[in-house]
Short mmCIF file of C-alpha atoms in Angstrom, two decimals:
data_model
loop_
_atom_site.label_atom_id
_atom_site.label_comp_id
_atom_site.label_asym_id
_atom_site.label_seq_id
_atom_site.Cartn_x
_atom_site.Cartn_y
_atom_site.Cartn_z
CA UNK A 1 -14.37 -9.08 -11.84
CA UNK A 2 -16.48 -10.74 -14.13
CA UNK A 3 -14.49 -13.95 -15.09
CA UNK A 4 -15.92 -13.79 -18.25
CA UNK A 5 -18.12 -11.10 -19.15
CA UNK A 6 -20.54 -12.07 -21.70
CA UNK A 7 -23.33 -9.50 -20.57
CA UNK A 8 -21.64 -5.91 -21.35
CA UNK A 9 -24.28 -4.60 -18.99
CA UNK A 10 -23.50 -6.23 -15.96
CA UNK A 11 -20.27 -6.04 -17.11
CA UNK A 12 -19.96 -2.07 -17.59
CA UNK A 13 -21.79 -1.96 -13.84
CA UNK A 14 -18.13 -3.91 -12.68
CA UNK A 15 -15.97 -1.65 -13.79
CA UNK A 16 -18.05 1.35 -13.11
CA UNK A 17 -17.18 0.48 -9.37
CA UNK A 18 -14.04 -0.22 -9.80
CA UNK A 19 -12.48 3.65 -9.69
CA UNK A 20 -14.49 3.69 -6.15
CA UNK A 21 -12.10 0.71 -4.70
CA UNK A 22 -8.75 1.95 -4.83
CA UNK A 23 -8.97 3.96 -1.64
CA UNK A 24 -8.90 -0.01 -0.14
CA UNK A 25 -6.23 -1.05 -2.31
CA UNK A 26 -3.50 -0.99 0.58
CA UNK A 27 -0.82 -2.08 -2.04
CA UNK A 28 -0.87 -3.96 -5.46
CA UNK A 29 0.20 -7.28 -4.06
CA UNK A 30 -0.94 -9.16 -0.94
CA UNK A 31 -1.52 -6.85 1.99
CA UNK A 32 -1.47 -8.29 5.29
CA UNK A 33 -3.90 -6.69 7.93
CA UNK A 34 -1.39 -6.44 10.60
CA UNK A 35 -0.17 -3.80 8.93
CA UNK A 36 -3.12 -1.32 9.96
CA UNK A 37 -3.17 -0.42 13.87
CA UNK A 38 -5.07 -2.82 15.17
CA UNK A 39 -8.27 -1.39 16.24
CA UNK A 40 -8.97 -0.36 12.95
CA UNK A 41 -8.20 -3.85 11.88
CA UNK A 42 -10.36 -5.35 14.15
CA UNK A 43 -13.14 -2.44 13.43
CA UNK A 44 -13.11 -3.97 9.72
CA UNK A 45 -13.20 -7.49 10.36
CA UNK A 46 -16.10 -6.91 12.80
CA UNK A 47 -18.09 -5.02 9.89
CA UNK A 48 -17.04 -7.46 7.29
CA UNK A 49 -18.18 -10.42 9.46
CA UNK A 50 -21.73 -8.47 11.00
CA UNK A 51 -22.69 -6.96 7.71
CA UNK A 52 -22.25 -9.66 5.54
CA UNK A 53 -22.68 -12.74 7.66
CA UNK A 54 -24.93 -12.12 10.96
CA UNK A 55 -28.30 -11.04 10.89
CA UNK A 56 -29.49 -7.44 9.47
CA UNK A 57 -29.96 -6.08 12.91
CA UNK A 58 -26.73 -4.65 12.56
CA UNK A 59 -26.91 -2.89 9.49
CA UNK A 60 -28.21 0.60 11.02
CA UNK A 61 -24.67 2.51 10.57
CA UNK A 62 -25.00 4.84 13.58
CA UNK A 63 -25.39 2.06 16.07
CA UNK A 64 -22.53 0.07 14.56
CA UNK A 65 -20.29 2.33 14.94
CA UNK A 66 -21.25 3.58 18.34
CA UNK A 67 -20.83 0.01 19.33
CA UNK A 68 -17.38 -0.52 17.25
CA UNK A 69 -16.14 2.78 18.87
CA UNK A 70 -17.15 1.61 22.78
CA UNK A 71 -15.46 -1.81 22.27
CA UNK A 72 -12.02 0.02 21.48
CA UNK A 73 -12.46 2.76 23.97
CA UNK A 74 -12.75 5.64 21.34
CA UNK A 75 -14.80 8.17 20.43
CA UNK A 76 -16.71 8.53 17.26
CA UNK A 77 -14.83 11.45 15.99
CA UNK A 78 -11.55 9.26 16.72
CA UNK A 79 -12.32 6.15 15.68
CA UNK A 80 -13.45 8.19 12.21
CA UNK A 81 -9.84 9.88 12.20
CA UNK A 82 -8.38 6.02 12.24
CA UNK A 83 -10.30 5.20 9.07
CA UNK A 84 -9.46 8.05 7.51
CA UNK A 85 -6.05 7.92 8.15
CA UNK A 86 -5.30 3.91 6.94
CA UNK A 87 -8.53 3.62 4.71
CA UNK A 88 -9.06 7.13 3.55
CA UNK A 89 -12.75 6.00 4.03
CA UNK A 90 -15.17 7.31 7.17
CA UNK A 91 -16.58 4.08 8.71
CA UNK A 92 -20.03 5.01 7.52
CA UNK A 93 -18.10 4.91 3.86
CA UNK A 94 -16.60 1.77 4.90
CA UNK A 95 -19.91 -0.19 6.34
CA UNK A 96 -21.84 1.18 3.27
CA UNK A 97 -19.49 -0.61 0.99
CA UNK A 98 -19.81 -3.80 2.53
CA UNK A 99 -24.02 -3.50 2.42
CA UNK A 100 -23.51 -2.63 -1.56
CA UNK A 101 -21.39 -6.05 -1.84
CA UNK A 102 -23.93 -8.05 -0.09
CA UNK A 103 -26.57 -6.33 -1.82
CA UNK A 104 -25.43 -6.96 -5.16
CA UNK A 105 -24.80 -10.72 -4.02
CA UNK A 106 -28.16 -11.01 -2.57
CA UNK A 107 -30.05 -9.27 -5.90
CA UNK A 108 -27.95 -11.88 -8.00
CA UNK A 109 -28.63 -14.69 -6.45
CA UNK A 110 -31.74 -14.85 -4.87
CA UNK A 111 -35.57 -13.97 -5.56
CA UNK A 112 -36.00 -11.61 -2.30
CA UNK A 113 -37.79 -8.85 -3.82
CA UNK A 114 -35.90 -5.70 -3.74
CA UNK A 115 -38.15 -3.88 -1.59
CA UNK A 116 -37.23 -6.23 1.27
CA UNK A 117 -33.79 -6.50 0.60
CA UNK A 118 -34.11 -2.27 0.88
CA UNK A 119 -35.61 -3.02 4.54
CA UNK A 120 -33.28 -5.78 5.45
CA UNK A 121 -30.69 -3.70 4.86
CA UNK A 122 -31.53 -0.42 7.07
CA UNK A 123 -32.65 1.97 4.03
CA UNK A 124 -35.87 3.81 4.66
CA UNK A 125 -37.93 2.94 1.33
CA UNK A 126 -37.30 1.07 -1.98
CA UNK A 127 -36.21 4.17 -3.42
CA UNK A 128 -34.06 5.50 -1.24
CA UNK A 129 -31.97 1.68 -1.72
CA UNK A 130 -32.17 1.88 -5.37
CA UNK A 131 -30.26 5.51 -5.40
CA UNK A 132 -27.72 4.74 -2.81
CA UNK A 133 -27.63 1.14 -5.35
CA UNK A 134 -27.44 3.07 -8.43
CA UNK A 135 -24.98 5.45 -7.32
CA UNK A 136 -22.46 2.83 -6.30
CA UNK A 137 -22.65 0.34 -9.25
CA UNK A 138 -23.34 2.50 -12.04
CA UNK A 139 -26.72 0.41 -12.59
CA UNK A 140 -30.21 -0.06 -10.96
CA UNK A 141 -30.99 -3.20 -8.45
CA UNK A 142 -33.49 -4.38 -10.98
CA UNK A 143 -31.34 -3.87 -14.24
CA UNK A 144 -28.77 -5.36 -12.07
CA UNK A 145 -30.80 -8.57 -11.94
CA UNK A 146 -32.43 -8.57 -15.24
CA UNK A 147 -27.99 -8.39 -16.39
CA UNK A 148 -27.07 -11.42 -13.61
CA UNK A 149 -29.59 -13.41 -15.33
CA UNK A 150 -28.72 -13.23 -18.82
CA UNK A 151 -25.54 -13.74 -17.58
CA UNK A 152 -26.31 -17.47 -15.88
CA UNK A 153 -28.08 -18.20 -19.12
CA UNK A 154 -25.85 -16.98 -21.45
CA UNK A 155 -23.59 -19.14 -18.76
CA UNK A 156 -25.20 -22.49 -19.08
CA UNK A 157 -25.66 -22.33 -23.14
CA UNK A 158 -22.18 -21.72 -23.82
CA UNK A 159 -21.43 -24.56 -21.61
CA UNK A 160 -23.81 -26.74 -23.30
CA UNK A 161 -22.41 -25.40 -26.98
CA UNK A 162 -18.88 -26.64 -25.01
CA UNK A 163 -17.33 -23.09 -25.46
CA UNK A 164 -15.38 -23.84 -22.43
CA UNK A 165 -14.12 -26.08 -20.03
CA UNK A 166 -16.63 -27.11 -17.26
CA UNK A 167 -15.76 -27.79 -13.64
CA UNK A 168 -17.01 -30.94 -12.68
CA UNK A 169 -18.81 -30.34 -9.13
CA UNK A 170 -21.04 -32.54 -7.40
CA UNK A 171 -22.45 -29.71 -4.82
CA UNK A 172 -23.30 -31.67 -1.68
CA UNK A 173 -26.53 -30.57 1.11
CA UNK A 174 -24.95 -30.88 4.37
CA UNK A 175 -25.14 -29.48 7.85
CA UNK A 176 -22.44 -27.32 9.00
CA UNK A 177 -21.84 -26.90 12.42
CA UNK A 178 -20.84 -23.38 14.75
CA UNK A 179 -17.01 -22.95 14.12
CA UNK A 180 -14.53 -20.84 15.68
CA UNK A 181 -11.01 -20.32 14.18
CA UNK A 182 -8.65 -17.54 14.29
CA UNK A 183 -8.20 -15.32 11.59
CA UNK A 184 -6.14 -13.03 10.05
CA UNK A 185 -7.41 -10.42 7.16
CA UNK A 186 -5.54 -9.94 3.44
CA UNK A 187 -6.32 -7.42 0.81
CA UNK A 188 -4.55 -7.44 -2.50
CA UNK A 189 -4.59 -9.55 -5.83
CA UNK A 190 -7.19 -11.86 -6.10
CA UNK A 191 -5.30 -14.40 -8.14
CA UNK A 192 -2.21 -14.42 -5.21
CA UNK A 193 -5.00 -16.36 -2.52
CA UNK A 194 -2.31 -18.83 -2.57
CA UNK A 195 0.74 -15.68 -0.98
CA UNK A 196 -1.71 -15.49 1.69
CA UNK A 197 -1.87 -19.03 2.57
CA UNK A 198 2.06 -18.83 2.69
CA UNK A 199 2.06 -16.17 4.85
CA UNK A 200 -0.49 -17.27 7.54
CA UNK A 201 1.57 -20.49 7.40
CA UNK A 202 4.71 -18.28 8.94
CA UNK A 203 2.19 -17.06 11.53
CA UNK A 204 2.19 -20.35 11.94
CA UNK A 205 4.97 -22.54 12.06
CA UNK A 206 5.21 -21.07 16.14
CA UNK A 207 2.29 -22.35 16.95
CA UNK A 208 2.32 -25.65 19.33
CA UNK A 209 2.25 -28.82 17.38
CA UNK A 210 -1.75 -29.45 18.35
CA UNK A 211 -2.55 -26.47 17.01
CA UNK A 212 -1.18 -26.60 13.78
CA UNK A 213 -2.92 -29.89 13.05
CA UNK A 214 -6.09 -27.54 12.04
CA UNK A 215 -8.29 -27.86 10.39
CA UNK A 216 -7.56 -24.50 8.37
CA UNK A 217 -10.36 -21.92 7.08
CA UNK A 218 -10.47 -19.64 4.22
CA UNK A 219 -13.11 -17.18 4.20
CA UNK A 220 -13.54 -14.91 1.40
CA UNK A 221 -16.73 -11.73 0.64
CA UNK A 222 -15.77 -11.20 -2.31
CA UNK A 223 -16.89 -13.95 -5.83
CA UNK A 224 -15.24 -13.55 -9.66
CA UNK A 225 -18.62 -12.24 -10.15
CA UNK A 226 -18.50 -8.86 -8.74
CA UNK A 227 -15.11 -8.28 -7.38
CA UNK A 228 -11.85 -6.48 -9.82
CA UNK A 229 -9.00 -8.42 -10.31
CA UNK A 230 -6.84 -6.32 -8.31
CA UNK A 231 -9.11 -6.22 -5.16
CA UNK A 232 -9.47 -9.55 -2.80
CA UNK A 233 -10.37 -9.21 0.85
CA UNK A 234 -9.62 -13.13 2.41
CA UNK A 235 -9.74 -14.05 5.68
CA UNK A 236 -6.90 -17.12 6.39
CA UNK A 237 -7.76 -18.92 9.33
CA UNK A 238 -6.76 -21.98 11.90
CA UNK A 239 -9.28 -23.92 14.52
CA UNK A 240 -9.52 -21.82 17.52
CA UNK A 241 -8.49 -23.63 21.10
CA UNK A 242 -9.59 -22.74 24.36
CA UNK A 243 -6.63 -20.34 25.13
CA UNK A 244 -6.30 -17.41 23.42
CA UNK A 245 -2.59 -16.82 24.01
CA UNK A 246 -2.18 -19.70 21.35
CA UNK A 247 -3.38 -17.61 18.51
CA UNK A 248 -0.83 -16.23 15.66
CA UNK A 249 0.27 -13.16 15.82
CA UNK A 250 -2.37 -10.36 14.60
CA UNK A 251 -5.36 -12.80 14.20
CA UNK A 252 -8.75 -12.41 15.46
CA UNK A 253 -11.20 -14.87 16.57
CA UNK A 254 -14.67 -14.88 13.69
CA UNK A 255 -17.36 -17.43 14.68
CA UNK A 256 -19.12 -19.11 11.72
CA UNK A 257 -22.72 -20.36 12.67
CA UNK A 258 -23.72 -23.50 12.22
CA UNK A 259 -26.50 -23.85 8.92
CA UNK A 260 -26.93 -25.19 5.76
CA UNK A 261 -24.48 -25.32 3.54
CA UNK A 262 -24.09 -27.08 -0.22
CA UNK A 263 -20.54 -27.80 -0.24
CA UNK A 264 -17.80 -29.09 -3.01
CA UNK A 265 -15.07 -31.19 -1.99
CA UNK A 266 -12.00 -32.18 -3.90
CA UNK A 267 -7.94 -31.46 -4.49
CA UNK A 268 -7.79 -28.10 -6.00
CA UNK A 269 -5.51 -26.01 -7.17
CA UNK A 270 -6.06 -22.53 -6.24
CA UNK A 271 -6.51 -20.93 -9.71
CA UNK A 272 -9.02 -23.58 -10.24
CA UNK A 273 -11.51 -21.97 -7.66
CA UNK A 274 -12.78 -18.98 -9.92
CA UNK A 275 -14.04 -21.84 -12.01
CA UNK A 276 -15.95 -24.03 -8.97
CA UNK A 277 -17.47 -20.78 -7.91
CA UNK A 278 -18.76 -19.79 -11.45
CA UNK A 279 -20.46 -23.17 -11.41
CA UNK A 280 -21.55 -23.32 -8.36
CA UNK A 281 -23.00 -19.92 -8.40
CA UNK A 282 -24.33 -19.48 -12.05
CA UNK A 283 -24.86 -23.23 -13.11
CA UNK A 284 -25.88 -25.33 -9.99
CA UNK A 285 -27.64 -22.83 -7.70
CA UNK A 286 -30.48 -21.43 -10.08
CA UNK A 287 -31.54 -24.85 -10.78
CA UNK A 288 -30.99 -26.27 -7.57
CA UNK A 289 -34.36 -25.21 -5.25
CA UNK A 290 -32.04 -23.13 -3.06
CA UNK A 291 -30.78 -19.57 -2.40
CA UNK A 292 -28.03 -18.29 -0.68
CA UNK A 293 -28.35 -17.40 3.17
CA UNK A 294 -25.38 -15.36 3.74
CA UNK A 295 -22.89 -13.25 1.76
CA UNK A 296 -19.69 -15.02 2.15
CA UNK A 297 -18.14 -18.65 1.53
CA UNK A 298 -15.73 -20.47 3.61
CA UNK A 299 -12.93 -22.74 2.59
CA UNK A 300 -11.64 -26.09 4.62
CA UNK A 301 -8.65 -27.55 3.86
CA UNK A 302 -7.31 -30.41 5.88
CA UNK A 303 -3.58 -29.44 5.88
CA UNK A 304 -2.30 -26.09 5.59
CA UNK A 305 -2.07 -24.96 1.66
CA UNK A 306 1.14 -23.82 1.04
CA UNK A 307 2.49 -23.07 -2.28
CA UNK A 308 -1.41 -23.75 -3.20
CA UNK A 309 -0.95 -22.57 -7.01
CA UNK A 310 1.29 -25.24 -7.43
CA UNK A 311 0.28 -27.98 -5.30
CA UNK A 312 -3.32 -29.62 -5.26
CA UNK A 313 -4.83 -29.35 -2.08
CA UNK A 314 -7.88 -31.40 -0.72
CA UNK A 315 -10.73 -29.11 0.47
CA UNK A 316 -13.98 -28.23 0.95
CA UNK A 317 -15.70 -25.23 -0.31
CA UNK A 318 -18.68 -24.24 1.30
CA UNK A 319 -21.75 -21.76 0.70
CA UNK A 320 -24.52 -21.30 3.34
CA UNK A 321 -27.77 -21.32 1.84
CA UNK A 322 -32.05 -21.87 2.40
CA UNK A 323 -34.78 -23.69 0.33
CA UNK A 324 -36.60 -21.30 -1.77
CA UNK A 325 -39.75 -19.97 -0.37
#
């Protein structure tokens, strides 16, 4: 959700949405993905990771799923039966509601003109985008924009008035190369990142002892700008080796490509990190020369976080991104 929603606009789109996510709540506290059968777990981690990461080419629905449903040995009118039965979502629903979150990230925080970002995105005009748009966040793409940036402003002149507390972030350019790590998907509360962390680290206490020295990756979709407090889909992750029989139990491999990233490194605690996105979002980025790249933002930690809302952790946050044009 809106961490703190000073535009009642962009605000009211938020919670307009909000009624559509329950069918995804899987419970009201951390919900790990093992607990799905695992082809549909692996279904939505594949969707997740294409729609909101790779490139658009696989945002035409029909061909995703044809392809989802071939690498599980289904059919389409099984592999629907599967979402419906642990999502109560088809996977068109399902794939459609990860375009609308990258949309809205991609209206907010770039310049890409919304009839591209219609194209990029596999709708057949600018108009046909904006209903679909519309129709899920209870606001047009271009209202939606006009809202974000009163928003930043509104942002940056409370923080100058000192109305609040400001991170202090010094967002670093860097190169980050291809990674592989195994991952394993949660879904609950969004300020419980840290009963994730101390889960995954049962998953892997097994592990052999080079393993476990990491690194570790968080990878998270979902920002305190558009998601609702009771909705947080996080991906907790380790350094993948070359033998897959090493990985814990219920993860899947995701490969991160390598790019540009502007990253923040420090020892944080974990209800710190609303904050250091907020700023690094709304404060640095629209002043910086750059844009984001991709709809998603990876966390490194050098140890494994446990009990990370009470313990500072050293990290790296991370957030690919490409020189305005």
């Amino acid at each position: 959700m809106i961490s703190d929603p000073i535009d009642a606009e962009l605000s009211k789109s938020v919670r307009t949405r909000e009624p559509r996510e329950k069918a995804l709540r899987l419970r009201q506290a951390i919900s790990r993905g093992t607990a799905m059968d695992p082809r549909i777990q692996y279904c939505v981690t594949q969707i997740e990771h294409k729609i909101l990461h790779e490139s658009t080419e696989h945002n035409t629905h029909d061909a995703l799923i044809q392809d989802l449903a071939s690498q599980i040995g289904l059919t389409r009118f099984h592999l629907a039966r599967l979402f419906q039965k642990y999502l109560q979502l088809s996977p068109r629903d399902y794939i459609h509601r990860s375009l609308m979150g990258r949309c809205a990230l991609v209206i907010a925080h770039t310049s890409q003109p919304i009839f591209s970002i219609a194209i990029d995105t596999g709708f057949s005009s600018q108009q046909a985008f904006t209903r679909a748009f519309t129709h899920y966040w209870g606001i047009s793409p271009h209202k939606f924009r006009d809202a974000h940036c009163r928003y930043a402003a509104q942002y940056a002149r409370r923080l100058g008035e000192g109305a609040r507390t400001r991170p202090s972030i010094a967002p670093v350019i860097e190169h980050l190369g291809q990674v592989s790590f195994w991952a394993v998907r949660y879904e609950g509360m969004s300020f419980e990142r840290h009963a994730c962390w101390n889960d995954f680290a049962r998953l892997c206490d097994p592990l052999a002892p080079e393993i476990r020295k990491g690194p570790y990756f968080g990878l998270t979709y979902d920002t305190p700008m558009f998601v609702p407090a009771t909705l947080m889909r996080y991906y907790c992750g380790i350094r993948a080796s070359g033998n897959p029989g090493q990985r814990p139990d219920g993860a899947f491999e995701i490969a991160l490509p390598e790019g540009r990233v502007a990253s923040v490194q420090g020892d944080f605690l974990m209800g710190e990190i609303p904050g250091i996105y907020d700023e690094l979002l709304n404060s640095w980025l629209p002043t910086s020369g750059y844009t984001l790249s991709a709809a998603c933002f990876v966390e490194q930690f050098y140890e494994l976080p446990r009990h990370w809302d009470e313990h500072r952790t050293p990290m790296k946050l991370s957030c690919w991104i490409q020189r305005l044009h």
